[in-house]
Structures are given as C-alpha cells and as structure tokens.
Coordinates of C-alpha atoms and ligand atoms in Angstrom, one line a residue:
Chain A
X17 CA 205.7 131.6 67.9
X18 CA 206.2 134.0 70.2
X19 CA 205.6 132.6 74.3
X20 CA 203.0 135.2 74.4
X21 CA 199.6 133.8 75.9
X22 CA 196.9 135.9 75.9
X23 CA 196.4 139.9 74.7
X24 CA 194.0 142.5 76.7
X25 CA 192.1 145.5 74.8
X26 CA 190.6 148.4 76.4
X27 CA 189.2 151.4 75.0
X28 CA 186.3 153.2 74.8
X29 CA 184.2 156.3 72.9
X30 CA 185.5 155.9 69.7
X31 CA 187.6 152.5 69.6
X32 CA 185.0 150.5 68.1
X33 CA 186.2 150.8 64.6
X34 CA 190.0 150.4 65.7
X35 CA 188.3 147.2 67.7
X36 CA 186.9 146.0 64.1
X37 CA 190.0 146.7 62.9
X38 CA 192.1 144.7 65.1
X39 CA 189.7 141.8 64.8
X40 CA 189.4 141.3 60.7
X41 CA 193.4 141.7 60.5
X42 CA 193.9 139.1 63.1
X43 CA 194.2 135.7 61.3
X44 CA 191.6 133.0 61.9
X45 CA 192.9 130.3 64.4
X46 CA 195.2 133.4 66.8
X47 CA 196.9 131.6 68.9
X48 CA 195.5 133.5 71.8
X49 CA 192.2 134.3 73.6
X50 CA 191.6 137.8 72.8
X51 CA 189.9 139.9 76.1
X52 CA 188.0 142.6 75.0
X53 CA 187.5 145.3 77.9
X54 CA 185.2 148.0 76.4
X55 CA 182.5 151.1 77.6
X56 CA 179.7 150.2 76.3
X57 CA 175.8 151.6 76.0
X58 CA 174.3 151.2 79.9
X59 CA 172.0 148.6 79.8
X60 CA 171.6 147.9 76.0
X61 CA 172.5 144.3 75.9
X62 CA 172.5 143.2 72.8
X63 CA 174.0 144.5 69.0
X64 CA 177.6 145.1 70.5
X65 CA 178.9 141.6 70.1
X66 CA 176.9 140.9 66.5
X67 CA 178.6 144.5 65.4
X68 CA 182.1 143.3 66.6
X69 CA 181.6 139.9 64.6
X70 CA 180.8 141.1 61.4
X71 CA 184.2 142.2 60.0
X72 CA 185.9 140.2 62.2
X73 CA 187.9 136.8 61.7
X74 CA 187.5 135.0 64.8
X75 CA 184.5 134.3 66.8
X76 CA 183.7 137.1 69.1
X77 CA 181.4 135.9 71.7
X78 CA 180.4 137.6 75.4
X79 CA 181.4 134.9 77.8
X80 CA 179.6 133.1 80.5
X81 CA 180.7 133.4 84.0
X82 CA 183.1 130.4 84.4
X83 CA 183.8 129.8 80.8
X84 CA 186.7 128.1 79.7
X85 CA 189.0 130.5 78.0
X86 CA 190.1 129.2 74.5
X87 CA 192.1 130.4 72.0
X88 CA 191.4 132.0 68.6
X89 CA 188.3 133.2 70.6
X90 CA 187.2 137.4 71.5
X91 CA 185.8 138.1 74.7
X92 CA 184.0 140.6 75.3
X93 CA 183.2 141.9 78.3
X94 CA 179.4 142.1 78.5
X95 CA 177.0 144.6 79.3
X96 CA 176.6 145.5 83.0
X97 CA 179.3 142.9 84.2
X98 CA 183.2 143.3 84.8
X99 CA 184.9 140.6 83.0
X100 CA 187.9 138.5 85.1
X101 CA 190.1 136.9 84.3
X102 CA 190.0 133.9 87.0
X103 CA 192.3 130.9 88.0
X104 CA 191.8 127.3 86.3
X105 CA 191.7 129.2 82.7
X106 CA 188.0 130.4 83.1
X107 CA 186.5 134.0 83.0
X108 CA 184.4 135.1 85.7
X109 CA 181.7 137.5 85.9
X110 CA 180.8 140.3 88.3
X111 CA 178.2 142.7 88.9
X112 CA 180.2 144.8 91.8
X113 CA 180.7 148.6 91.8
X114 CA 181.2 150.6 89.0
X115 CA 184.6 151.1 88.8
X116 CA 185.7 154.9 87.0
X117 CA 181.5 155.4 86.2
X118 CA 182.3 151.6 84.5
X119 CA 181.3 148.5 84.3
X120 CA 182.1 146.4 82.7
X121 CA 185.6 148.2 84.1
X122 CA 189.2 148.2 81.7
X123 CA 191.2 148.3 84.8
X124 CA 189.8 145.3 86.1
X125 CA 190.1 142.9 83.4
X126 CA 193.7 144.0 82.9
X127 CA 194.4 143.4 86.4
X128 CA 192.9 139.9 86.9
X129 CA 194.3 138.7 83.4
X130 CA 197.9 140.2 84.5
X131 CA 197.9 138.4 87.5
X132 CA 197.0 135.1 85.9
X133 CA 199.2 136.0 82.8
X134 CA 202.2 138.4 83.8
X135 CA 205.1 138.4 81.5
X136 CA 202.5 136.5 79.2
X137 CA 200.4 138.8 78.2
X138 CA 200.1 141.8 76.0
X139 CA 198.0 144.9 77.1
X140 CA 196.9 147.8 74.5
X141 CA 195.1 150.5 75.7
X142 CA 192.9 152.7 72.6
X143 CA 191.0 155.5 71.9
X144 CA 188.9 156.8 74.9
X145 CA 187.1 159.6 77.2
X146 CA 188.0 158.7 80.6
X147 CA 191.1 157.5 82.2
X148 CA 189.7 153.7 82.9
X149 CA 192.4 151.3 82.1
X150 CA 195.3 153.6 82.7
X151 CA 195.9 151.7 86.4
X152 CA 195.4 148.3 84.8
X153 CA 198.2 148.7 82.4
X154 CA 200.3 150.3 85.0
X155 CA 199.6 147.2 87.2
X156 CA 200.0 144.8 84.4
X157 CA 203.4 146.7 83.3
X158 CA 204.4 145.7 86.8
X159 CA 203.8 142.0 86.5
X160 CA 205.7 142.0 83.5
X161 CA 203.5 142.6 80.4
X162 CA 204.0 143.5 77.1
X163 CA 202.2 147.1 77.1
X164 CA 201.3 149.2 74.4
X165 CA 199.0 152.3 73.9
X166 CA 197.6 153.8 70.9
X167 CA 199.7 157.1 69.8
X168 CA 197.2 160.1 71.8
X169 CA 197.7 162.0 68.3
X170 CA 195.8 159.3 66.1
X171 CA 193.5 158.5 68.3
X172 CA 190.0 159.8 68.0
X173 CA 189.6 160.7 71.2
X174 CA 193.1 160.8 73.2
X175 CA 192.6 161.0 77.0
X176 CA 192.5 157.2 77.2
X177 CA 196.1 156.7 75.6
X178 CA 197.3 159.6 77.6
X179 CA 196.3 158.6 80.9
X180 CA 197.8 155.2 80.4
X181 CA 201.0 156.5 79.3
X182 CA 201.0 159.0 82.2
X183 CA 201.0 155.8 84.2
X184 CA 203.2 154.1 83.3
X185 CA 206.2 153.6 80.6
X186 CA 204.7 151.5 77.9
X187 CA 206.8 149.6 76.1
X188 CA 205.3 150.9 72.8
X189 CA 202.8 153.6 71.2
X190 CA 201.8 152.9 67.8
X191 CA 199.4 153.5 65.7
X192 CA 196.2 151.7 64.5
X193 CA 198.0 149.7 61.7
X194 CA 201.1 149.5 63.9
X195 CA 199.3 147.7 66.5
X196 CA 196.9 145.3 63.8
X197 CA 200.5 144.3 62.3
X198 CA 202.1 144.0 65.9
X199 CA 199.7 141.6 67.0
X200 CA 199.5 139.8 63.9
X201 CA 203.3 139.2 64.2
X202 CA 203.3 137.7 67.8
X203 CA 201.5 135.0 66.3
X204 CA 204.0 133.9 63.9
Chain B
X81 CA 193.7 150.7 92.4
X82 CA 193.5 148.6 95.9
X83 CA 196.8 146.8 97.6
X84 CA 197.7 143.7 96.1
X85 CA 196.9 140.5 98.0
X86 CA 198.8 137.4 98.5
X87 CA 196.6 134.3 97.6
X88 CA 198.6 132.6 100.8
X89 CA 197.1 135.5 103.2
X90 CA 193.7 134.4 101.5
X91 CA 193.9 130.5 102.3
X92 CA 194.9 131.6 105.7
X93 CA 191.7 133.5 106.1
X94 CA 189.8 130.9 104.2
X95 CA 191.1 128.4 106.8
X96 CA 191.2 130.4 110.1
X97 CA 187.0 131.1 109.1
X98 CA 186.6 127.4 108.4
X99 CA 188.2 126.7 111.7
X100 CA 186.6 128.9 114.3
X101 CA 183.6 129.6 112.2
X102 CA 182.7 126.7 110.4
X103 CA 181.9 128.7 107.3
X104 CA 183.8 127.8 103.8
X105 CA 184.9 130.7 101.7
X106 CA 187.2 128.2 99.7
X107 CA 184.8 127.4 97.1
X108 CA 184.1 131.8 96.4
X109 CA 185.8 133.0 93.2
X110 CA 188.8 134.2 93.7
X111 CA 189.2 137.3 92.1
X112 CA 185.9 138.9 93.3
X113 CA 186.7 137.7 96.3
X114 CA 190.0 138.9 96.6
X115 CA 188.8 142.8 95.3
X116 CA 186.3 142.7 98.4
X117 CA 189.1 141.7 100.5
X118 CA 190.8 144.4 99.5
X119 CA 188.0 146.8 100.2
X120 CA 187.6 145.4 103.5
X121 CA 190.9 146.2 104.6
X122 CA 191.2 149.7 103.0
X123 CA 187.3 150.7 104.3
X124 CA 188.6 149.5 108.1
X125 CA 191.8 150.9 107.6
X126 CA 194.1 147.4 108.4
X127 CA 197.9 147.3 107.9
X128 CA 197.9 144.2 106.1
X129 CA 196.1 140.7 105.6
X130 CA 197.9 139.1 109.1
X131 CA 195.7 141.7 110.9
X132 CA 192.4 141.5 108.9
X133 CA 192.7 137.4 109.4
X134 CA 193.7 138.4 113.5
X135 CA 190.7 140.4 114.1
X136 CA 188.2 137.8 112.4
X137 CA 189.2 135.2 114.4
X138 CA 189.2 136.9 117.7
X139 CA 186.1 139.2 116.9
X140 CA 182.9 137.7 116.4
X141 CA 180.8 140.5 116.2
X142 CA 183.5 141.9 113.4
X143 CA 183.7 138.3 111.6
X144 CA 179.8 139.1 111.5
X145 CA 179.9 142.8 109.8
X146 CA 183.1 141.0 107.6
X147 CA 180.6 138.4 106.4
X148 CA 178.1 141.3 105.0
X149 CA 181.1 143.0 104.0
X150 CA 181.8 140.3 102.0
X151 CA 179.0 139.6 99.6
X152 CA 178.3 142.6 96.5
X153 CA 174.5 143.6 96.8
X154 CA 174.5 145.4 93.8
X155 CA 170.7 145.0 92.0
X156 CA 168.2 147.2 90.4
X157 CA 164.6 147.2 89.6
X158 CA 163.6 144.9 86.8
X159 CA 167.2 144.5 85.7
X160 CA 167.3 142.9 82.4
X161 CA 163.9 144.0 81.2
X162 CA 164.0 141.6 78.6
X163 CA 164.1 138.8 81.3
X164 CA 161.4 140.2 83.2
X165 CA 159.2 140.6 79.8
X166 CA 160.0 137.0 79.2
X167 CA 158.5 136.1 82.5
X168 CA 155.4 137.8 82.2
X169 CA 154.8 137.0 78.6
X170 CA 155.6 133.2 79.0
X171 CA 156.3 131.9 82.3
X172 CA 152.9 133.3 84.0
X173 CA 150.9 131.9 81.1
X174 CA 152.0 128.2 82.5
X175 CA 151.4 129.4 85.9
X176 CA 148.6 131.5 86.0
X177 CA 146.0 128.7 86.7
X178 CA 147.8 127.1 89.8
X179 CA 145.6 127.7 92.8
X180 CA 148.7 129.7 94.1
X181 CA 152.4 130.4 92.7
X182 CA 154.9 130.0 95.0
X183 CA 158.4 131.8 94.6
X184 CA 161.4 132.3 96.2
X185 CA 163.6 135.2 95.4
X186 CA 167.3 133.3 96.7
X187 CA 169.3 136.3 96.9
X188 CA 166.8 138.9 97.2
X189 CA 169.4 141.5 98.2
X190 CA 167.8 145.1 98.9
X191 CA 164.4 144.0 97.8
X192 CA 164.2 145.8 94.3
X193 CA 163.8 142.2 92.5
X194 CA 160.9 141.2 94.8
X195 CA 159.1 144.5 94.1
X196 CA 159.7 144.2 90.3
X197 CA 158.2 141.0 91.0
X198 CA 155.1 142.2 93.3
X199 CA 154.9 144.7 90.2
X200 CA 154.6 142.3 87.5
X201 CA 152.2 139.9 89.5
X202 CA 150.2 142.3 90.0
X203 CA 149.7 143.5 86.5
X204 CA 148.7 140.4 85.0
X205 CA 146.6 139.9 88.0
X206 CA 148.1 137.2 89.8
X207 CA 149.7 138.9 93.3
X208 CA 146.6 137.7 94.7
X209 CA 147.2 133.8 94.5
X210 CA 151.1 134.4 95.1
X211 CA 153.0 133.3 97.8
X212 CA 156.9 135.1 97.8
X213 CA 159.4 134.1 99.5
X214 CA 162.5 136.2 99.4
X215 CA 165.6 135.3 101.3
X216 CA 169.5 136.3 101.6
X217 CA 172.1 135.7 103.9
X218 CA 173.0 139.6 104.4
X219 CA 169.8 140.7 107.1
X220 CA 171.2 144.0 106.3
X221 CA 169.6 143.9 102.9
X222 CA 167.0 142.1 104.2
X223 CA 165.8 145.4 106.7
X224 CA 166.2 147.6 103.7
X225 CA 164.0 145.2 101.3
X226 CA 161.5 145.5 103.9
X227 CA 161.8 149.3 104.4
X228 CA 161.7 149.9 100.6
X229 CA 163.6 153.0 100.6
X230 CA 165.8 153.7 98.0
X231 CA 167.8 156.8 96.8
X232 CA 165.7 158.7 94.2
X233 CA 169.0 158.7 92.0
X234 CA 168.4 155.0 91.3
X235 CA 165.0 155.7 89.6
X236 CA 165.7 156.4 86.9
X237 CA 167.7 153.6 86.0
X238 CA 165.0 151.5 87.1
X239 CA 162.0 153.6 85.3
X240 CA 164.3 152.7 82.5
X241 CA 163.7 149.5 82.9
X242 CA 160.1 148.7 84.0
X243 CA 159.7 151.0 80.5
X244 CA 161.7 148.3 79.1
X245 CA 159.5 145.8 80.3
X246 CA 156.9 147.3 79.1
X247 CA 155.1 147.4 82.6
X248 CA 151.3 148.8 82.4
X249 CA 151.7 152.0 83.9
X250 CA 154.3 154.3 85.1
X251 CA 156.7 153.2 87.8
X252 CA 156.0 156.1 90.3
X253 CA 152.7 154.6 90.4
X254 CA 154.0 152.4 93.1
X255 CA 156.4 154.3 95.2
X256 CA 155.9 158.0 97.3
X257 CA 158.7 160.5 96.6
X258 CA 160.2 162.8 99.6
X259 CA 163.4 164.4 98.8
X260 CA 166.5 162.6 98.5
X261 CA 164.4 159.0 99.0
X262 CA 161.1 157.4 97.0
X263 CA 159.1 154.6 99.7
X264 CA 157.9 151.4 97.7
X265 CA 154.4 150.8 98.4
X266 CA 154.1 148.7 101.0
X267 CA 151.0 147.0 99.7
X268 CA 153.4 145.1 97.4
X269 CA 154.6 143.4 100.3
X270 CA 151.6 141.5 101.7
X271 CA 152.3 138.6 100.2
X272 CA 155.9 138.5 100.8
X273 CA 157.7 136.5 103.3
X274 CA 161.4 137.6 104.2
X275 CA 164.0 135.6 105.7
X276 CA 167.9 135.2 106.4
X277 CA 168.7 131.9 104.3
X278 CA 172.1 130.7 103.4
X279 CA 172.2 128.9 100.1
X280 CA 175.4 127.0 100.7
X281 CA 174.7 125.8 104.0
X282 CA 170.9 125.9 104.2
X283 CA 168.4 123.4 103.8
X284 CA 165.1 124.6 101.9
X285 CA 162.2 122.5 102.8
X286 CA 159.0 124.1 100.4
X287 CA 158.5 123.5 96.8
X288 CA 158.6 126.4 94.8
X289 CA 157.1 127.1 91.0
X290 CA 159.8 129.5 90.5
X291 CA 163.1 130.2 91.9
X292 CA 165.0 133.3 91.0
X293 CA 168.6 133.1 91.9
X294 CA 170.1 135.8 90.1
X295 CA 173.9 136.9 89.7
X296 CA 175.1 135.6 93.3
X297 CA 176.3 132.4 91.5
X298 CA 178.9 134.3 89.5
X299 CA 180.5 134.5 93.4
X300 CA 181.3 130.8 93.7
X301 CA 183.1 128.2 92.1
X302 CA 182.0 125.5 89.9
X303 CA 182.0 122.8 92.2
X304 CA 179.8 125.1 94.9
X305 CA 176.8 126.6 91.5
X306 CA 176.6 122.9 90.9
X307 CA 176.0 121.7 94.8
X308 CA 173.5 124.5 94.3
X309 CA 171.9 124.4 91.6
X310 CA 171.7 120.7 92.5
X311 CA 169.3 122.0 96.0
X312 CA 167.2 123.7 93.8
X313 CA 166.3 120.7 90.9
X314 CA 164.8 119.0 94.9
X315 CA 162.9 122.0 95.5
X316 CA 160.9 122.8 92.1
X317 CA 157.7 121.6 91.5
X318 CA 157.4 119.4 88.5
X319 CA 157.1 121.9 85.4
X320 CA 159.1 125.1 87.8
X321 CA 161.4 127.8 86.8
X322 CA 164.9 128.3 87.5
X323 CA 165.5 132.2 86.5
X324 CA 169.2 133.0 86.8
X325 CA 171.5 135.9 85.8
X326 CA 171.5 136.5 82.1
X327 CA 175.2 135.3 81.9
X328 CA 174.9 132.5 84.3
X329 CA 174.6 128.8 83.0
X330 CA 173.6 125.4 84.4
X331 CA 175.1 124.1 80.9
X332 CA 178.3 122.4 83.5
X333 CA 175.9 122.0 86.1
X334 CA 175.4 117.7 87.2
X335 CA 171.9 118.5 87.7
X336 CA 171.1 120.4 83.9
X337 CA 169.7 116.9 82.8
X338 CA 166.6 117.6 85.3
X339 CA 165.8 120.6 83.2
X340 CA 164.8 122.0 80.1
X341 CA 166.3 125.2 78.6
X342 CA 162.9 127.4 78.7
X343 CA 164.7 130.4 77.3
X344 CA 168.1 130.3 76.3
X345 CA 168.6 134.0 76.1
X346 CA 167.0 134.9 79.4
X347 CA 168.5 131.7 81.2
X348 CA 165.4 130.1 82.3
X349 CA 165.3 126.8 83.0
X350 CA 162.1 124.6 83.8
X351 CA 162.0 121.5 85.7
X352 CA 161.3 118.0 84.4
Ligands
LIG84 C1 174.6 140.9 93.3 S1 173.3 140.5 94.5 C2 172.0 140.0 93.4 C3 170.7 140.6 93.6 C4 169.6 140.2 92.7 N1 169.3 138.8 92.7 C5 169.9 140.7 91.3 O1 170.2 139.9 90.4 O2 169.9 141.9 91.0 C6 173.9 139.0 95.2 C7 173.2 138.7 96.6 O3 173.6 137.4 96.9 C8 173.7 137.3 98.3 N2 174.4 136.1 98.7 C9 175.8 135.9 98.7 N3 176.1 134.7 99.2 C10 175.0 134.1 99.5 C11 174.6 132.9 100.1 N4 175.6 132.0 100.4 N5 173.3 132.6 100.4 C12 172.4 133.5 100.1 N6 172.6 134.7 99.5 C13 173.9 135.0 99.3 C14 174.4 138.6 98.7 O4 174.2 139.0 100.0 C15 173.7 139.6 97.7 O5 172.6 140.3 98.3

C-alpha cells in the first residue's frame, strides 16, 4: 500500500456524476477517509448525501463537528458549513464567511487537511464554474501533496480545472477514468 | 488565501492572553481559530504574529476589539427552517401550558435568531407568557440585536426561510423597509432581555425551558462543548430543550445521559 493517508475532492456544477463515479469504483474498505469538498444548493439540506450514496461503495455520510475521521468513510462537506480538517483526527465545522460566494468552501478544506496531512494526502480538483479550490491545491502542492486535476477538455464545465492548474503545477491531469483507476491503485 | 501561521506563534498568544488577561483561548478549535487570526492581522495590517501577540498584551482597549474580532457572528433569520418548524410543531405543544416559557438564546449574535423566535411565539400565541433571554459575549452584536437593522440584501435569504418554516404570514409583516436597511419591529422585543454573557467563564443562575445555543460550539474543543453543555443540563427545567446547530452533537458530551434525543435530525435534546 501506498503511504498515502487521506484524499481531498473538490468540484462543483457539474462534478456530481464524476463524484458518483469516483465513489462506486472505489473498493469497499479504502484505506482512506475520503473529504468531499463540493458547491452545493444554498440552503437545501438534505438529498445531496442520500444521492452520493446510492451508487457508491463506501458510506458517505456529512460529518458532525468533531467527528473522528475514519477510514473507508466520504465526507462530505455539508450544507451551509466549511468542512476542516482539524488536529487529533477529527473534522471540524464552521459557519464563517463565504469564501469565493462558497460555503461550504474547496479551498478551505484542502488547506486544513494539507496542513494536517502534507506529503500524505492526495488533492483532485473536478469539473466546476468558479475558481474555488484553485488556492487550496496550490497550498497543498506546497506542503507536499499528491495533486491532480481533471483534464479542462473532458470536463463538463472547465474553469475549475483551469484555475487550479493556473496555480499551480499539478503533478497530474487525467481524465475521469484516469483518476477512478488512480485512486483505486493507491490503495493497493 | 491568508499568510500561513505558526501553531507556536498561536500558543504564545494563547498564553500571553491567559497571562495578562486571564482568558483561555486554548480550548478554541484550532483551525477556525487560526483563519480569524489570520484575518486579524491582515484587516490591522501587522507584520507578523510577534507583533499581533505585542500589541494584545500591551493594549487593552485593542485586546478588547481582538476579542470581538475573534468570534464569527455569522446567523440568519430562521436558519434551518426545518429546525424552526420542528420547534413550533413539537416543542411548543409541551410548553404551551407553562404559566410562562422561559428561554435563553446563548449566542444570540446580531439578534436575527431572537426575532425568528419573537416571530414564531407570536404566531402560535405564546410571546405573551414568554420570558427571552438573549445573551453573547460580543456587545457589539448585542447593540445591533437591539437596533434590529439589517441590510435589505439579507432578506431574502431569510424570507426564504420563514417561507420554509412555514411562518403565518409574510415576513415583511414584521420589519419597515428604507433603502439600503429593513427595522425589525420593535414590538418583538418587549419581552426580550439582552445581556453580555460568557459561556465559558460565566455562571447562569435562572432555569430555562429552552436553551438555544446554536453553531458557537463548533468554535471549541471537545473538552470545553462538554464543560458546556455540562452548565446547561444545571440550568434546564425538568422536561427543557437543548436546541443546537444542526451538525452539533452532545453524542461525546459527559452530560448526554441527562437527556433525551427529542429530535435527532434537528438536534434537540430534552432534559431528564
Ligand atoms: C456563528 S454565531 C451563531 C449565531 C446563532 N446562534 C446562529 O446559529 O445563527 C456564534 C456566536 O457565538 C458567540 N460566542 C463566541 N464565543 C462565545 C462565548 N464564549 N460565550 C458566549 N458567546 C460566544 C459569538 O460572539 C457569535 O455571536
């Protein structure tokens, strides 16, 4: 197995069915917690998660603030909240600023999970309209993590992927199935 | 994205406050924390942490402003509707024949959670016999929860909501527009008590028959919502609410065997 220890997904309008994708070619029992950064409806609360679950093979659940992170397990980032990434291996909530027009933000939960997991971690960046998540990877690129965004051609909409390889050098951009079989492989 | 800051710098500050203050910011979360840091010392323009943690200690007046600085005063009216439907469909039922309901609003912040609340009292016809108590440790928020002026922009998210919530009538019905700012009516407030109250120090001496202490608990530790939530299980009635955020828990809490889950989904709690 790879020494890999947790992996970071952000995207945005149009990455939920790469994000369904991801999750039902992930094995059950990944290795590795699974953060789940993504735009959402304002203020609809509920449906996203039970979506995400359907197709997917491990338990995707929106975390409580303070929940111990675990394995095997996708978090995602709920409605109205940014998602951390704290010390002690829990997650922690909070309701600050919008960050980009966002919240939950991308750029936040890749920079709180890269400082706890630096060299550790994997970052991906997919399909979206705004440039959210573009200084997260860059920060996270600097801590040492493993970053790769979605090739801008395949994606649905491209400004996302762009921004984030605008800035900063990622150390891959693949495609969809690239990326499912990339992150099945770090697992082996 | 903000400068990046040394978890040393923030013990040192953590400790120099502690010193000359007396007030512990070790048990905060860190990486909220940390981002308002951050903010502090890009908004008031300081080289670095060393002179941030400098001009605390010799500046009391500035350690003051850095304290409101500090906390995130985000809210909205009737945020999470569904909560707020769940209230008035289940917990005022329970209530609604004390001879009068006391509550305490525990982070109040701007005041848009104590209207929502004058609101919904008020439509099931209960404001009359309540007694609210709203409290923060910002008195910055406080002054504006008493004004009752917010930005127009905002009300539409919060229309949104009391819609949501399925409130009786439309929610200009209780606010005056001019311009750029909509005035609450003040009417909502005579029942309403405002104070400065700090939850980690602070001692509360009344019983309440519900407590709202909504999405300031996501700011501390474990250690610090338990000590908490533990003040509030000695200051609820027998049969009270605990209302918190809808992705707060008291599930790690010592004091969760001195309640039961009321609503799981809306993360109300009532006391044994
Ligand atoms: C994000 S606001 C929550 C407002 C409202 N309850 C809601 O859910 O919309 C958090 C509030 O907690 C307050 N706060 C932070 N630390 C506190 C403390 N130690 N005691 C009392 N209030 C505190 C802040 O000043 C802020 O107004």
């Amino acid at each position: 197995m790879s020494n890999y220890k947790a992996v970071v997904i952000g995207g945005s309008a149009g990455s939920f069915p790469l994000v369904v994708k991801i999750l039902s070619s992930l094995p059950k029992n990944y290795p590795f917690p699974v953060f789940l950064a993504l735009h959402r409806l304002k203020h609809i609360r509920n449906g996203f998660v039970e979506a995400l679950s359907l197709k997917s093979n491990i338990p995707v659940i929106e975390p409580h603030d303070k929940e111990v992170i675990k394995p095997g397990i996708a978090y995602l980032a709920p409605s109205n909240y940014h998602m951390y990434v704290e010390l002690g291996n829990t997650i922690a909530l909070s309701t600050e600023d919008m960050v980009k027009y966002s919240r939950p933000s991308i750029d936040l939960t890749f920079d709180t999970a890269s400082y706890i997991y630096k060299d550790k971690m994997v970052g991906v960046i997919v399909s979206g309209a705004n440039t959210d998540g573009a200084e997260g990877i860059k920060r996270s690129k600097e801590r040492g993590a493993f970053t790769i965004a979605q090739n801008p051609d395949e994606a649905t909409i491209k400004t996302m992927p762009d921004a984030a390889i605008k800035a900063a050098e990622m150390d891959k951009i693949l495609s969809i199935d690239e990326i499912c079989k990339f992150l099945v492989s770090i697992a082996n | 994205m903000e400068l990046e800051i040394d978890i040393i710098d923030i013990r040192k500050l953590v400790n120099t406050i502690k010193m000359v203050y007396g007030f512990d910011f070790g048990e905060y979360a860190l990486s909220s924390f940390k981002r308002r840091l951050a903010r502090i010392i890009e908004v008031y323009k300081f080289d670095n942490m060393a002179d941030l943690i400098e001009k605390v200690r010799v500046d009391k007046p500035f350690y003051e402003l850095f304290l409101k600085e500090v906390t995130v005063n985000t809210t909205e009216m009737f945020r999470d509707p569904s909560m707020w439907k769940k209230l008035k469909e289940t917990v005022f039922p329970v209530v609604k024949d004390y001879s009068t309901i006391r509550i305490w609003h525990s982070a109040c912040s701007t005041g848009e959670e104590v209207y929502s609340m004058a609101i919904a009292l008020k439509e099931a016809g209960l404001y009359e016999k309540a007694r609210i108590f709203a409290s923060d440790i910002n008195e910055d928020v406080i002054a504006k929860a008493l004004e009752g002026k917010y930005p127009a922009r905002n009300m539409e998210l919060n229309g949104f909501n009391y819609e949501k919530f399925e409130g009786k009538l439309k929610l200009n019905h209780y606010f005056k527009s001019t311009g750029d700012y909509v005035f609450m009516d003040q009417d909502l407030l005579r029942n309403v008590t405002f104070r400065k109250f700090d939850l980690v120090q602070g001692d509360q001496t009344m019983r309440f028959d519900i407590i709202l202490c909504r999405n300031v608990l996501i700011y501390f530790n474990l250690p610090l919502q338990d000590q908490i939530v533990g003040k509030f299980a000695k200051c609820t009635s027998q049969g009270g609410f605990l209302a918190l955020g809808s992705k707060e828990t008291i599930a790690w809490c010592k004091s969760v065997d001195n309640y039961n889950t009321f609503s799981l989904e809306e993360k109300i709690y009532q006391r044994k």
